């Protein structure tokens, strides 16, 4: 696994631990010789992840929509910066560049980005792992909701069980390396069920 996409807040959040984990994430990815792929911004946790990776000599690739470049929000010192038309193109490009995806604490933009990649993995658009860096229980309630969705039959357990979560970036990176993708939705298991119902 050579490149890791990070989704995280463009704000710093209220707790120092969020900034600390963002810095540690960038440093760890760089120290392991992996490429950091992220949204290209210079503010909030996004900027900290990029800065810390760059400070350790890491390669950092940003992908940012033109309107955010126009607003002067792009990071000025990245290894490489892709400027794209819109948010949809940004997510597609990041998906192409990365071998796996990690969500740090963030708001709706962060959640939407990681959930789209997880959805694409379930549909077989790609077979790459998705993970949550669950700092100080930030995502505990979200995982309870995901489990409720599974219990109620809306999410297949094989996708829930392979969604990675930990409060340690080192553990997550290790699990990304060992990830085995489950069979995509509408694969043999679902087709067999549908055939029986026909």
Backbone as JSON Lines, residues from 0, in Angstrom:
{"i":0,"aa":"X","n":[0.85,-1.18,0.0],"ca":[0.0,0.0,0.0],"c":[0.89,1.24,0.0]}
{"i":1,"aa":"X","n":[0.91,1.95,-1.11],"ca":[1.86,3.04,-1.29],"c":[1.3,4.42,-1.0]}
{"i":2,"aa":"X","n":[0.0,4.59,-1.14],"ca":[-0.59,5.93,-0.96],"c":[-1.85,5.84,-0.12]}
{"i":3,"aa":"X","n":[-1.99,6.8,0.79],"ca":[-3.1,6.82,1.73],"c":[-3.84,8.15,1.6]}
{"i":4,"aa":"X","n":[-5.15,8.09,1.37],"ca":[-5.96,9.3,1.35],"c":[-6.49,9.59,2.74]}
{"i":5,"aa":"X","n":[-6.36,10.83,3.15],"ca":[-6.86,11.28,4.44],"c":[-8.0,12.25,4.23]}
{"i":6,"aa":"X","n":[-9.12,11.99,4.89],"ca":[-10.24,12.93,4.94],"c":[-10.31,13.45,6.37]}
{"i":7,"aa":"X","n":[-10.4,14.77,6.54],"ca":[-10.46,15.33,7.89],"c":[-10.96,16.76,7.84]}
{"i":8,"aa":"X","n":[-11.12,17.35,9.0],"ca":[-11.71,18.66,9.11],"c":[-10.84,19.78,8.54]}
{"i":9,"aa":"X","n":[-11.49,20.76,7.94],"ca":[-10.8,21.98,7.53],"c":[-10.76,22.98,8.69]}
{"i":10,"aa":"X","n":[-11.31,22.57,9.82],"ca":[-11.2,23.3,11.08],"c":[-10.36,22.46,12.04]}
{"i":11,"aa":"X","n":[-9.92,23.07,13.14],"ca":[-9.08,22.37,14.1],"c":[-9.89,21.6,15.13]}
{"i":12,"aa":"X","n":[-11.17,21.93,15.29],"ca":[-11.94,21.32,16.35],"c":[-11.63,21.98,17.69]}
{"i":13,"aa":"X","n":[-12.27,21.5,18.73],"ca":[-12.16,22.14,20.04],"c":[-11.08,21.54,20.93]}
{"i":14,"aa":"X","n":[-10.64,20.31,20.63],"ca":[-9.74,19.6,21.54],"c":[-8.35,19.47,20.93]}
{"i":15,"aa":"X","n":[-7.33,19.69,21.74],"ca":[-5.94,19.62,21.26],"c":[-5.6,18.25,20.69]}
{"i":16,"aa":"X","n":[-6.26,17.21,21.19],"ca":[-5.97,15.84,20.73],"c":[-6.21,15.71,19.22]}
{"i":17,"aa":"X","n":[-7.16,16.47,18.68],"ca":[-7.43,16.39,17.24],"c":[-6.25,16.9,16.43]}
{"i":18,"aa":"X","n":[-5.67,18.02,16.85],"ca":[-4.48,18.54,16.18],"c":[-3.3,17.59,16.36]}
{"i":19,"aa":"X","n":[-3.17,17.04,17.55],"ca":[-2.05,16.12,17.82],"c":[-2.13,14.89,16.92]}
{"i":20,"aa":"X","n":[-3.33,14.33,16.78],"ca":[-3.45,13.11,15.97],"c":[-3.27,13.42,14.49]}
{"i":21,"aa":"X","n":[-3.68,14.62,14.06],"ca":[-3.46,15.0,12.67],"c":[-1.97,15.08,12.37]}
{"i":22,"aa":"X","n":[-1.21,15.71,13.27],"ca":[0.24,15.8,13.09],"c":[0.88,14.41,13.08]}
{"i":23,"aa":"X","n":[0.47,13.58,14.02],"ca":[1.03,12.23,14.11],"c":[0.71,11.42,12.86]}
{"i":24,"aa":"X","n":[-0.48,11.61,12.33],"ca":[-0.87,10.88,11.12],"c":[0.03,11.25,9.95]}
{"i":25,"aa":"X","n":[0.24,12.54,9.74],"ca":[1.12,12.95,8.65],"c":[2.53,12.45,8.83]}
{"i":26,"aa":"X","n":[3.06,12.56,10.06],"ca":[4.41,12.11,10.34],"c":[4.56,10.6,10.1]}
{"i":27,"aa":"X","n":[3.57,9.84,10.55],"ca":[3.65,8.38,10.46],"c":[3.59,7.92,9.01]}
{"i":28,"aa":"X","n":[2.7,8.51,8.24],"ca":[2.61,8.17,6.82],"c":[3.94,8.47,6.12]}
{"i":29,"aa":"X","n":[4.52,9.63,6.42],"ca":[5.8,9.99,5.8],"c":[6.92,9.05,6.24]}
{"i":30,"aa":"X","n":[6.98,8.75,7.53],"ca":[8.04,7.87,8.04],"c":[7.97,6.48,7.43]}
{"i":31,"aa":"X","n":[6.77,6.03,7.1],"ca":[6.62,4.71,6.48],"c":[6.85,4.74,4.98]}
{"i":32,"aa":"X","n":[7.19,5.9,4.46],"ca":[7.5,6.02,3.04],"c":[6.29,5.99,2.13]}
{"i":33,"aa":"X","n":[5.13,6.29,2.7],"ca":[3.91,6.29,1.91],"c":[3.58,7.71,1.44]}
{"i":34,"aa":"X","n":[2.84,7.81,0.37],"ca":[2.39,9.09,-0.14],"c":[1.08,9.49,0.52]}
{"i":35,"aa":"X","n":[1.01,10.73,0.98],"ca":[-0.22,11.26,1.55],"c":[-1.04,11.93,0.44]}
{"i":36,"aa":"X","n":[-2.28,11.5,0.29],"ca":[-3.22,12.13,-0.64],"c":[-4.3,12.79,0.21]}
{"i":37,"aa":"X","n":[-4.59,14.06,-0.06],"ca":[-5.6,14.72,0.75],"c":[-6.23,15.85,-0.06]}
{"i":38,"aa":"X","n":[-7.12,16.62,0.57],"ca":[-7.91,17.6,-0.15],"c":[-7.23,18.88,-0.56]}
{"i":39,"aa":"X","n":[-5.93,19.03,-0.3],"ca":[-5.18,20.14,-0.84],"c":[-5.27,21.45,-0.09]}
{"i":40,"aa":"X","n":[-5.98,21.48,1.03],"ca":[-6.16,22.72,1.76],"c":[-5.05,23.01,2.74]}
{"i":41,"aa":"X","n":[-4.99,24.26,3.2],"ca":[-3.94,24.67,4.14],"c":[-4.49,24.93,5.53]}
{"i":42,"aa":"X","n":[-5.8,24.81,5.72],"ca":[-6.4,25.16,7.01],"c":[-6.78,23.91,7.81]}
{"i":43,"aa":"X","n":[-6.96,24.12,9.1],"ca":[-7.49,23.08,9.97],"c":[-6.62,21.84,10.06]}
{"i":44,"aa":"X","n":[-7.28,20.72,10.35],"ca":[-6.57,19.45,10.44],"c":[-5.94,19.07,9.1]}
{"i":45,"aa":"X","n":[-6.59,19.47,8.0],"ca":[-6.04,19.19,6.68],"c":[-4.64,19.77,6.54]}
{"i":46,"aa":"X","n":[-4.49,21.03,6.9],"ca":[-3.19,21.67,6.8],"c":[-2.16,21.04,7.71]}
{"i":47,"aa":"X","n":[-2.57,20.64,8.91],"ca":[-1.64,20.03,9.85],"c":[-1.14,18.68,9.36]}
{"i":48,"aa":"X","n":[-2.02,17.88,8.79],"ca":[-1.61,16.58,8.26],"c":[-0.56,16.78,7.17]}
{"i":49,"aa":"X","n":[-0.84,17.7,6.26],"ca":[0.08,17.95,5.15],"c":[1.41,18.5,5.66]}
{"i":50,"aa":"X","n":[1.35,19.5,6.53],"ca":[2.58,20.12,7.04],"c":[3.47,19.11,7.75]}
{"i":51,"aa":"X","n":[2.86,18.26,8.56],"ca":[3.66,17.3,9.34],"c":[4.29,16.25,8.44]}
{"i":52,"aa":"X","n":[3.59,15.84,7.39],"ca":[4.17,14.88,6.44],"c":[5.32,15.53,5.67]}
{"i":53,"aa":"X","n":[5.12,16.75,5.22],"ca":[6.16,17.46,4.48],"c":[7.4,17.69,5.35]}
{"i":54,"aa":"X","n":[7.18,17.99,6.64],"ca":[8.3,18.24,7.55],"c":[9.17,17.01,7.74]}
{"i":55,"aa":"X","n":[8.59,15.83,7.54],"ca":[9.34,14.58,7.66],"c":[9.83,14.08,6.31]}
{"i":56,"aa":"X","n":[9.75,14.94,5.29],"ca":[10.25,14.57,3.98],"c":[9.31,13.72,3.15]}
{"i":57,"aa":"X","n":[8.05,13.69,3.55],"ca":[7.08,12.86,2.84],"c":[6.57,13.5,1.56]}
{"i":58,"aa":"X","n":[6.03,12.66,0.7],"ca":[5.39,13.13,-0.53],"c":[3.92,13.4,-0.24]}
{"i":59,"aa":"X","n":[3.46,14.59,-0.6],"ca":[2.08,14.98,-0.3],"c":[1.42,15.48,-1.58]}
{"i":60,"aa":"X","n":[0.31,14.83,-1.95],"ca":[-0.45,15.2,-3.15],"c":[-1.79,15.75,-2.71]}
{"i":61,"aa":"X","n":[-2.11,16.95,-3.17],"ca":[-3.39,17.57,-2.87],"c":[-4.29,17.56,-4.09]}
{"i":62,"aa":"X","n":[-5.59,17.49,-3.83],"ca":[-6.6,17.55,-4.89],"c":[-7.65,18.56,-4.43]}
{"i":63,"aa":"X","n":[-7.8,19.66,-5.16],"ca":[-8.64,20.75,-4.67],"c":[-9.45,21.35,-5.81]}
{"i":64,"aa":"X","n":[-10.72,21.67,-5.55],"ca":[-11.55,22.32,-6.58],"c":[-11.07,23.74,-6.87]}
{"i":65,"aa":"X","n":[-11.34,24.19,-8.08],"ca":[-10.89,25.51,-8.51],"c":[-11.45,26.63,-7.63]}
{"i":66,"aa":"X","n":[-12.7,26.49,-7.17],"ca":[-13.27,27.57,-6.37],"c":[-12.54,27.77,-5.05]}
{"i":67,"aa":"X","n":[-11.96,26.69,-4.5],"ca":[-11.18,26.82,-3.27],"c":[-9.8,27.39,-3.54]}
{"i":68,"aa":"X","n":[-9.27,27.1,-4.72],"ca":[-8.02,27.76,-5.13],"c":[-8.26,29.26,-5.27]}
{"i":69,"aa":"X","n":[-9.38,29.62,-5.89],"ca":[-9.71,31.03,-6.08],"c":[-9.87,31.75,-4.74]}
{"i":70,"aa":"X","n":[-10.33,31.02,-3.74],"ca":[-10.5,31.6,-2.39],"c":[-9.2,31.59,-1.59]}
{"i":71,"aa":"X","n":[-8.11,31.2,-2.25],"ca":[-6.77,31.18,-1.66],"c":[-6.67,30.21,-0.48]}
{"i":72,"aa":"X","n":[-7.34,29.08,-0.6],"ca":[-7.31,28.07,0.46],"c":[-6.38,26.9,0.15]}
{"i":73,"aa":"X","n":[-5.76,26.9,-1.03],"ca":[-4.87,25.81,-1.41],"c":[-3.55,25.89,-0.64]}
{"i":74,"aa":"X","n":[-3.01,24.74,-0.28],"ca":[-1.7,24.67,0.38],"c":[-0.62,25.03,-0.64]}
{"i":75,"aa":"X","n":[0.29,25.96,-0.29],"ca":[1.25,26.44,-1.29],"c":[2.52,25.62,-1.45]}
{"i":76,"aa":"X","n":[2.73,24.58,-0.63],"ca":[4.03,23.91,-0.63],"c":[3.97,22.4,-0.82]}
{"i":77,"aa":"X","n":[2.96,21.92,-1.5],"ca":[2.79,20.48,-1.68],"c":[3.74,19.93,-2.74]}
{"i":78,"aa":"X","n":[3.96,18.62,-2.66],"ca":[4.75,17.94,-3.69],"c":[4.07,18.06,-5.04]}
{"i":79,"aa":"X","n":[2.75,17.92,-5.01],"ca":[1.96,17.99,-6.24],"c":[0.55,18.43,-5.88]}
{"i":80,"aa":"X","n":[-0.04,19.28,-6.72],"ca":[-1.41,19.75,-6.47],"c":[-2.21,19.62,-7.75]}
{"i":81,"aa":"X","n":[-3.31,18.86,-7.67],"ca":[-4.26,18.75,-8.78],"c":[-5.39,19.74,-8.53]}
{"i":82,"aa":"X","n":[-5.65,20.6,-9.49],"ca":[-6.81,21.49,-9.43],"c":[-7.9,20.91,-10.32]}
{"i":83,"aa":"X","n":[-9.07,20.67,-9.72],"ca":[-10.16,20.0,-10.44],"c":[-11.37,20.92,-10.51]}
{"i":84,"aa":"X","n":[-12.36,20.49,-11.28],"ca":[-13.53,21.32,-11.54],"c":[-14.42,21.48,-10.33]}
{"i":85,"aa":"X","n":[-14.69,20.39,-9.62],"ca":[-15.66,20.45,-8.52],"c":[-15.38,19.33,-7.52]}
{"i":86,"aa":"X","n":[-16.24,19.24,-6.5],"ca":[-16.05,18.25,-5.44],"c":[-16.18,16.83,-5.94]}
{"i":87,"aa":"X","n":[-17.06,16.61,-6.9],"ca":[-17.24,15.26,-7.44],"c":[-15.95,14.78,-8.11]}
{"i":88,"aa":"X","n":[-15.36,15.67,-8.9],"ca":[-14.11,15.32,-9.58],"c":[-12.98,15.13,-8.56]}
{"i":89,"aa":"X","n":[-13.02,15.91,-7.5],"ca":[-12.01,15.77,-6.45],"c":[-12.04,14.37,-5.85]}
{"i":90,"aa":"X","n":[-13.23,13.9,-5.49],"ca":[-13.35,12.58,-4.87],"c":[-12.93,11.47,-5.82]}
{"i":91,"aa":"X","n":[-13.29,11.63,-7.09],"ca":[-12.9,10.62,-8.08],"c":[-11.39,10.57,-8.23]}
{"i":92,"aa":"X","n":[-10.75,11.73,-8.29],"ca":[-9.3,11.78,-8.44],"c":[-8.6,11.22,-7.22]}
{"i":93,"aa":"X","n":[-9.08,11.55,-6.03],"ca":[-8.48,11.01,-4.82],"c":[-8.62,9.5,-4.77]}
{"i":94,"aa":"X","n":[-9.76,9.0,-5.23],"ca":[-9.98,7.56,-5.27],"c":[-9.0,6.89,-6.21]}
{"i":95,"aa":"X","n":[-8.7,7.53,-7.33],"ca":[-7.74,6.97,-8.28],"c":[-6.32,6.97,-7.72]}
{"i":96,"aa":"X","n":[-5.98,8.0,-6.97],"ca":[-4.6,8.16,-6.49],"c":[-4.28,7.3,-5.27]}
{"i":97,"aa":"X","n":[-5.29,6.98,-4.46],"ca":[-5.04,6.34,-3.17],"c":[-5.28,4.83,-3.21]}
{"i":98,"aa":"X","n":[-4.54,4.15,-2.33],"ca":[-4.73,2.7,-2.15],"c":[-5.64,2.38,-0.98]}
{"i":99,"aa":"X","n":[-5.9,3.36,-0.14],"ca":[-6.78,3.18,1.01],"c":[-7.18,4.54,1.55]}
{"i":100,"aa":"X","n":[-8.19,4.56,2.43],"ca":[-8.79,5.82,2.88],"c":[-8.96,5.81,4.4]}
{"i":101,"aa":"X","n":[-8.61,6.95,5.02],"ca":[-8.76,7.08,6.47],"c":[-9.49,8.39,6.77]}
{"i":102,"aa":"X","n":[-10.51,8.31,7.61],"ca":[-11.2,9.51,8.1],"c":[-10.71,9.83,9.49]}
{"i":103,"aa":"X","n":[-10.2,11.04,9.67],"ca":[-9.92,11.6,10.98],"c":[-11.16,12.37,11.42]}
{"i":104,"aa":"X","n":[-11.16,12.92,12.62],"ca":[-12.31,13.76,13.01],"c":[-12.56,14.88,12.0]}
{"i":105,"aa":"X","n":[-13.83,15.16,11.79],"ca":[-14.24,16.2,10.85],"c":[-15.74,16.32,10.85]}
{"i":106,"aa":"X","n":[-16.25,17.16,9.96],"ca":[-17.67,17.4,9.87],"c":[-18.29,16.71,8.67]}
{"i":107,"aa":"X","n":[-19.42,17.23,8.17],"ca":[-20.16,16.57,7.1],"c":[-19.34,16.29,5.84]}
{"i":108,"aa":"X","n":[-18.42,17.2,5.49],"ca":[-17.6,16.95,4.31],"c":[-16.73,15.72,4.47]}
{"i":109,"aa":"X","n":[-16.15,15.57,5.66],"ca":[-15.33,14.39,5.96],"c":[-16.17,13.12,5.9]}
{"i":110,"aa":"X","n":[-17.35,13.16,6.52],"ca":[-18.2,11.97,6.55],"c":[-18.64,11.58,5.15]}
{"i":111,"aa":"X","n":[-19.03,12.6,4.37],"ca":[-19.52,12.33,3.02],"c":[-18.42,11.7,2.17]}
{"i":112,"aa":"X","n":[-17.2,12.18,2.32],"ca":[-16.1,11.65,1.51],"c":[-15.78,10.2,1.85]}
{"i":113,"aa":"X","n":[-15.67,9.88,3.14],"ca":[-15.33,8.5,3.5],"c":[-16.48,7.56,3.2]}
{"i":114,"aa":"X","n":[-17.73,8.01,3.38],"ca":[-18.86,7.14,3.1],"c":[-19.01,6.88,1.61]}
{"i":115,"aa":"X","n":[-18.69,7.86,0.78],"ca":[-18.75,7.6,-0.66],"c":[-17.73,6.54,-1.05]}
{"i":116,"aa":"X","n":[-16.51,6.62,-0.5],"ca":[-15.5,5.61,-0.83],"c":[-15.92,4.23,-0.3]}
{"i":117,"aa":"X","n":[-16.53,4.19,0.88],"ca":[-16.99,2.91,1.43],"c":[-18.12,2.35,0.56]}
{"i":118,"aa":"X","n":[-19.01,3.22,0.09],"ca":[-20.08,2.78,-0.82],"c":[-19.51,2.25,-2.12]}
{"i":119,"aa":"X","n":[-18.54,2.94,-2.68],"ca":[-17.92,2.48,-3.93],"c":[-17.26,1.11,-3.73]}
{"i":120,"aa":"X","n":[-16.65,0.91,-2.56],"ca":[-16.05,-0.39,-2.27],"c":[-17.11,-1.48,-2.2]}
{"i":121,"aa":"X","n":[-18.27,-1.17,-1.59],"ca":[-19.33,-2.17,-1.51],"c":[-19.87,-2.53,-2.9]}
{"i":122,"aa":"X","n":[-19.9,-1.55,-3.79],"ca":[-20.42,-1.78,-5.14],"c":[-19.38,-2.36,-6.09]}
{"i":123,"aa":"X","n":[-18.13,-2.48,-5.62],"ca":[-17.09,-3.04,-6.47],"c":[-16.5,-2.04,-7.45]}
{"i":124,"aa":"X","n":[-16.8,-0.74,-7.28],"ca":[-16.18,0.28,-8.12],"c":[-14.68,0.3,-7.86]}
{"i":125,"aa":"X","n":[-14.3,0.1,-6.6],"ca":[-12.92,-0.24,-6.24],"c":[-13.0,-1.22,-5.09]}
{"i":126,"aa":"X","n":[-11.89,-1.82,-4.75],"ca":[-11.85,-2.81,-3.67],"c":[-10.83,-2.39,-2.62]}
{"i":127,"aa":"X","n":[-10.84,-1.11,-2.28],"ca":[-9.85,-0.54,-1.37],"c":[-10.43,-0.37,0.04]}
{"i":128,"aa":"X","n":[-9.58,-0.46,1.06],"ca":[-10.07,-0.39,2.44],"c":[-10.4,1.03,2.88]}
{"i":129,"aa":"X","n":[-11.35,1.12,3.81],"ca":[-11.74,2.38,4.43],"c":[-11.61,2.25,5.94]}
{"i":130,"aa":"X","n":[-11.16,3.33,6.58],"ca":[-10.91,3.27,8.02],"c":[-11.28,4.59,8.69]}
{"i":131,"aa":"X","n":[-11.55,4.49,9.99],"ca":[-11.82,5.65,10.82],"c":[-10.8,5.7,11.95]}
{"i":132,"aa":"X","n":[-10.08,6.81,12.06],"ca":[-9.2,7.03,13.19],"c":[-10.06,7.62,14.31]}
{"i":133,"aa":"X","n":[-10.46,6.76,15.21],"ca":[-11.51,7.07,16.19],"c":[-10.91,7.67,17.46]}
{"i":134,"aa":"X","n":[-10.53,8.94,17.36],"ca":[-9.83,9.63,18.44],"c":[-10.8,9.99,19.57]}
{"i":135,"aa":"X","n":[-10.47,9.58,20.79],"ca":[-11.27,9.95,21.96],"c":[-12.75,9.58,21.77]}
{"i":136,"aa":"X","n":[-13.02,8.47,21.07],"ca":[-14.38,8.02,20.87],"c":[-15.21,8.89,19.94]}
{"i":137,"aa":"X","n":[-14.54,9.72,19.12],"ca":[-15.25,10.66,18.25],"c":[-16.29,9.97,17.38]}
{"i":138,"aa":"X","n":[-15.97,8.77,16.9],"ca":[-16.87,8.07,15.98],"c":[-17.65,6.93,16.64]}
{"i":139,"aa":"X","n":[-17.65,6.86,17.95],"ca":[-18.35,5.77,18.63],"c":[-19.83,5.71,18.26]}
{"i":140,"aa":"X","n":[-20.5,6.83,18.32],"ca":[-21.93,6.83,18.02],"c":[-22.2,6.51,16.55]}
{"i":141,"aa":"X","n":[-21.3,6.93,15.68],"ca":[-21.46,6.6,14.26],"c":[-21.38,5.09,14.06]}
{"i":142,"aa":"X","n":[-20.47,4.45,14.73],"ca":[-20.36,2.99,14.58],"c":[-21.55,2.27,15.2]}
{"i":143,"aa":"X","n":[-22.15,2.84,16.24],"ca":[-23.38,2.27,16.76],"c":[-24.49,2.34,15.71]}
{"i":144,"aa":"X","n":[-24.54,3.46,15.0],"ca":[-25.55,3.63,13.96],"c":[-25.3,2.68,12.79]}
{"i":145,"aa":"X","n":[-24.04,2.52,12.41],"ca":[-23.71,1.56,11.35],"c":[-24.13,0.16,11.75]}
{"i":146,"aa":"X","n":[-23.89,-0.19,13.02],"ca":[-24.3,-1.51,13.48],"c":[-25.82,-1.65,13.48]}
{"i":147,"aa":"X","n":[-26.54,-0.57,13.84],"ca":[-28.0,-0.61,13.77],"c":[-28.46,-0.84,12.33]}
{"i":148,"aa":"X","n":[-27.84,-0.16,11.39],"ca":[-28.16,-0.35,9.98],"c":[-27.92,-1.78,9.55]}
{"i":149,"aa":"X","n":[-26.89,-2.38,10.09],"ca":[-26.59,-3.79,9.78],"c":[-27.62,-4.71,10.41]}
{"i":150,"aa":"X","n":[-27.94,-4.46,11.68],"ca":[-28.91,-5.29,12.39],"c":[-30.29,-5.23,11.72]}
{"i":151,"aa":"X","n":[-30.62,-4.09,11.14],"ca":[-31.92,-3.92,10.5],"c":[-31.93,-4.33,9.03]}
{"i":152,"aa":"X","n":[-30.81,-4.86,8.55],"ca":[-30.78,-5.43,7.21],"c":[-30.48,-4.48,6.08]}
{"i":153,"aa":"X","n":[-29.95,-3.28,6.39],"ca":[-29.66,-2.31,5.35],"c":[-28.18,-2.28,4.95]}
{"i":154,"aa":"X","n":[-27.33,-2.85,5.77],"ca":[-25.9,-2.94,5.47],"c":[-25.47,-4.38,5.68]}
{"i":155,"aa":"X","n":[-24.78,-4.95,4.71],"ca":[-24.32,-6.33,4.83],"c":[-23.22,-6.42,5.88]}
{"i":156,"aa":"X","n":[-23.28,-7.46,6.69],"ca":[-22.32,-7.61,7.78],"c":[-20.89,-7.73,7.27]}
{"i":157,"aa":"X","n":[-20.71,-8.28,6.07],"ca":[-19.34,-8.43,5.57],"c":[-18.69,-7.07,5.29]}
{"i":158,"aa":"X","n":[-19.5,-6.05,5.02],"ca":[-18.96,-4.71,4.83],"c":[-18.73,-4.02,6.17]}
{"i":159,"aa":"X","n":[-19.66,-4.2,7.1],"ca":[-19.48,-3.63,8.43],"c":[-18.26,-4.23,9.12]}
{"i":160,"aa":"X","n":[-18.09,-5.53,9.0],"ca":[-17.0,-6.23,9.69],"c":[-15.62,-5.88,9.14]}
{"i":161,"aa":"X","n":[-15.57,-5.42,7.91],"ca":[-14.27,-5.08,7.31],"c":[-14.0,-3.58,7.28]}
{"i":162,"aa":"X","n":[-14.89,-2.79,7.87],"ca":[-14.66,-1.36,8.01],"c":[-13.72,-1.18,9.21]}
{"i":163,"aa":"X","n":[-12.56,-0.61,8.98],"ca":[-11.5,-0.55,9.98],"c":[-11.71,0.64,10.91]}
{"i":164,"aa":"X","n":[-11.47,0.42,12.2],"ca":[-11.49,1.53,13.15],"c":[-10.5,1.27,14.27]}
{"i":165,"aa":"X","n":[-9.83,2.32,14.69],"ca":[-8.89,2.25,15.81],"c":[-8.57,3.67,16.24]}
{"i":166,"aa":"X","n":[-8.06,3.82,17.46],"ca":[-7.6,5.14,17.91],"c":[-6.1,5.3,17.67]}
{"i":167,"aa":"X","n":[-5.5,4.34,16.96],"ca":[-4.06,4.35,16.68],"c":[-3.81,4.38,15.18]}
{"i":168,"aa":"X","n":[-3.08,5.37,14.7],"ca":[-2.77,5.43,13.28],"c":[-1.86,4.26,12.87]}
{"i":169,"aa":"X","n":[-0.97,3.84,13.78],"ca":[-0.1,2.71,13.45],"c":[-0.91,1.44,13.24]}
{"i":170,"aa":"X","n":[-1.89,1.21,14.11],"ca":[-2.74,0.03,13.98],"c":[-3.53,0.08,12.67]}
{"i":171,"aa":"X","n":[-4.08,1.24,12.35],"ca":[-4.86,1.37,11.12],"c":[-4.0,1.1,9.9]}
{"i":172,"aa":"X","n":[-2.8,1.65,9.85],"ca":[-1.94,1.43,8.69],"c":[-1.58,-0.05,8.55]}
{"i":173,"aa":"X","n":[-1.37,-0.71,9.68],"ca":[-1.1,-2.15,9.64],"c":[-2.31,-2.93,9.11]}
{"i":174,"aa":"X","n":[-3.51,-2.55,9.56],"ca":[-4.72,-3.24,9.1],"c":[-5.0,-2.96,7.63]}
{"i":175,"aa":"X","n":[-4.66,-1.77,7.16],"ca":[-4.82,-1.48,5.74],"c":[-3.97,-2.42,4.9]}
{"i":176,"aa":"X","n":[-2.78,-2.69,5.38],"ca":[-1.87,-3.58,4.64],"c":[-2.43,-5.0,4.58]}
{"i":177,"aa":"X","n":[-3.14,-5.42,5.62],"ca":[-3.64,-6.8,5.7],"c":[-5.07,-6.95,5.19]}
{"i":178,"aa":"X","n":[-5.64,-5.87,4.68],"ca":[-7.04,-5.86,4.27],"c":[-7.31,-6.84,3.14]}
{"i":179,"aa":"X","n":[-8.39,-7.6,3.31],"ca":[-8.89,-8.48,2.24],"c":[-10.31,-8.01,1.92]}
{"i":180,"aa":"X","n":[-10.53,-7.58,0.7],"ca":[-11.82,-7.01,0.33],"c":[-12.92,-8.08,0.33]}
{"i":181,"aa":"X","n":[-14.08,-7.76,0.9],"ca":[-15.21,-8.7,0.82],"c":[-15.79,-8.71,-0.58]}
{"i":182,"aa":"X","n":[-16.58,-9.71,-0.86],"ca":[-17.25,-9.78,-2.15],"c":[-18.18,-8.58,-2.31]}
{"i":183,"aa":"X","n":[-18.11,-7.87,-3.44],"ca":[-18.97,-6.7,-3.63],"c":[-20.45,-7.05,-3.58]}
{"i":184,"aa":"X","n":[-21.26,-6.05,-3.29],"ca":[-22.71,-6.21,-3.32],"c":[-23.15,-6.58,-4.72]}
{"i":185,"aa":"X","n":[-24.17,-7.39,-4.8],"ca":[-24.68,-7.93,-6.05],"c":[-23.69,-8.89,-6.7]}
{"i":186,"aa":"X","n":[-22.81,-9.44,-5.85],"ca":[-21.95,-10.51,-6.31],"c":[-22.69,-11.83,-6.23]}
{"i":187,"aa":"X","n":[-21.96,-12.91,-6.14],"ca":[-22.55,-14.25,-6.21],"c":[-23.57,-14.48,-5.1]}
{"i":188,"aa":"X","n":[-23.29,-13.99,-3.89],"ca":[-24.2,-14.24,-2.77],"c":[-25.59,-13.64,-3.03]}
{"i":189,"aa":"X","n":[-25.61,-12.36,-3.43],"ca":[-26.89,-11.71,-3.67],"c":[-27.59,-12.26,-4.91]}
{"i":190,"aa":"X","n":[-26.82,-12.58,-5.94],"ca":[-27.43,-13.11,-7.17],"c":[-28.09,-14.46,-6.92]}
{"i":191,"aa":"X","n":[-27.47,-15.26,-6.05],"ca":[-28.06,-16.56,-5.73],"c":[-29.4,-16.38,-5.01]}
{"i":192,"aa":"X","n":[-29.46,-15.41,-4.09],"ca":[-30.7,-15.15,-3.38],"c":[-31.78,-14.67,-4.34]}
{"i":193,"aa":"X","n":[-31.42,-13.74,-5.22],"ca":[-32.38,-13.21,-6.19],"c":[-32.89,-14.3,-7.13]}
{"i":194,"aa":"X","n":[-32.01,-15.2,-7.51],"ca":[-32.42,-16.3,-8.41],"c":[-33.44,-17.2,-7.72]}
{"i":195,"aa":"X","n":[-33.26,-17.42,-6.43],"ca":[-34.2,-18.25,-5.7],"c":[-35.57,-17.6,-5.56]}
{"i":196,"aa":"X","n":[-35.55,-16.25,-5.49],"ca":[-36.81,-15.52,-5.35],"c":[-37.54,-15.38,-6.67]}
{"i":197,"aa":"X","n":[-36.84,-15.55,-7.77],"ca":[-37.44,-15.32,-9.1],"c":[-38.45,-16.41,-9.44]}
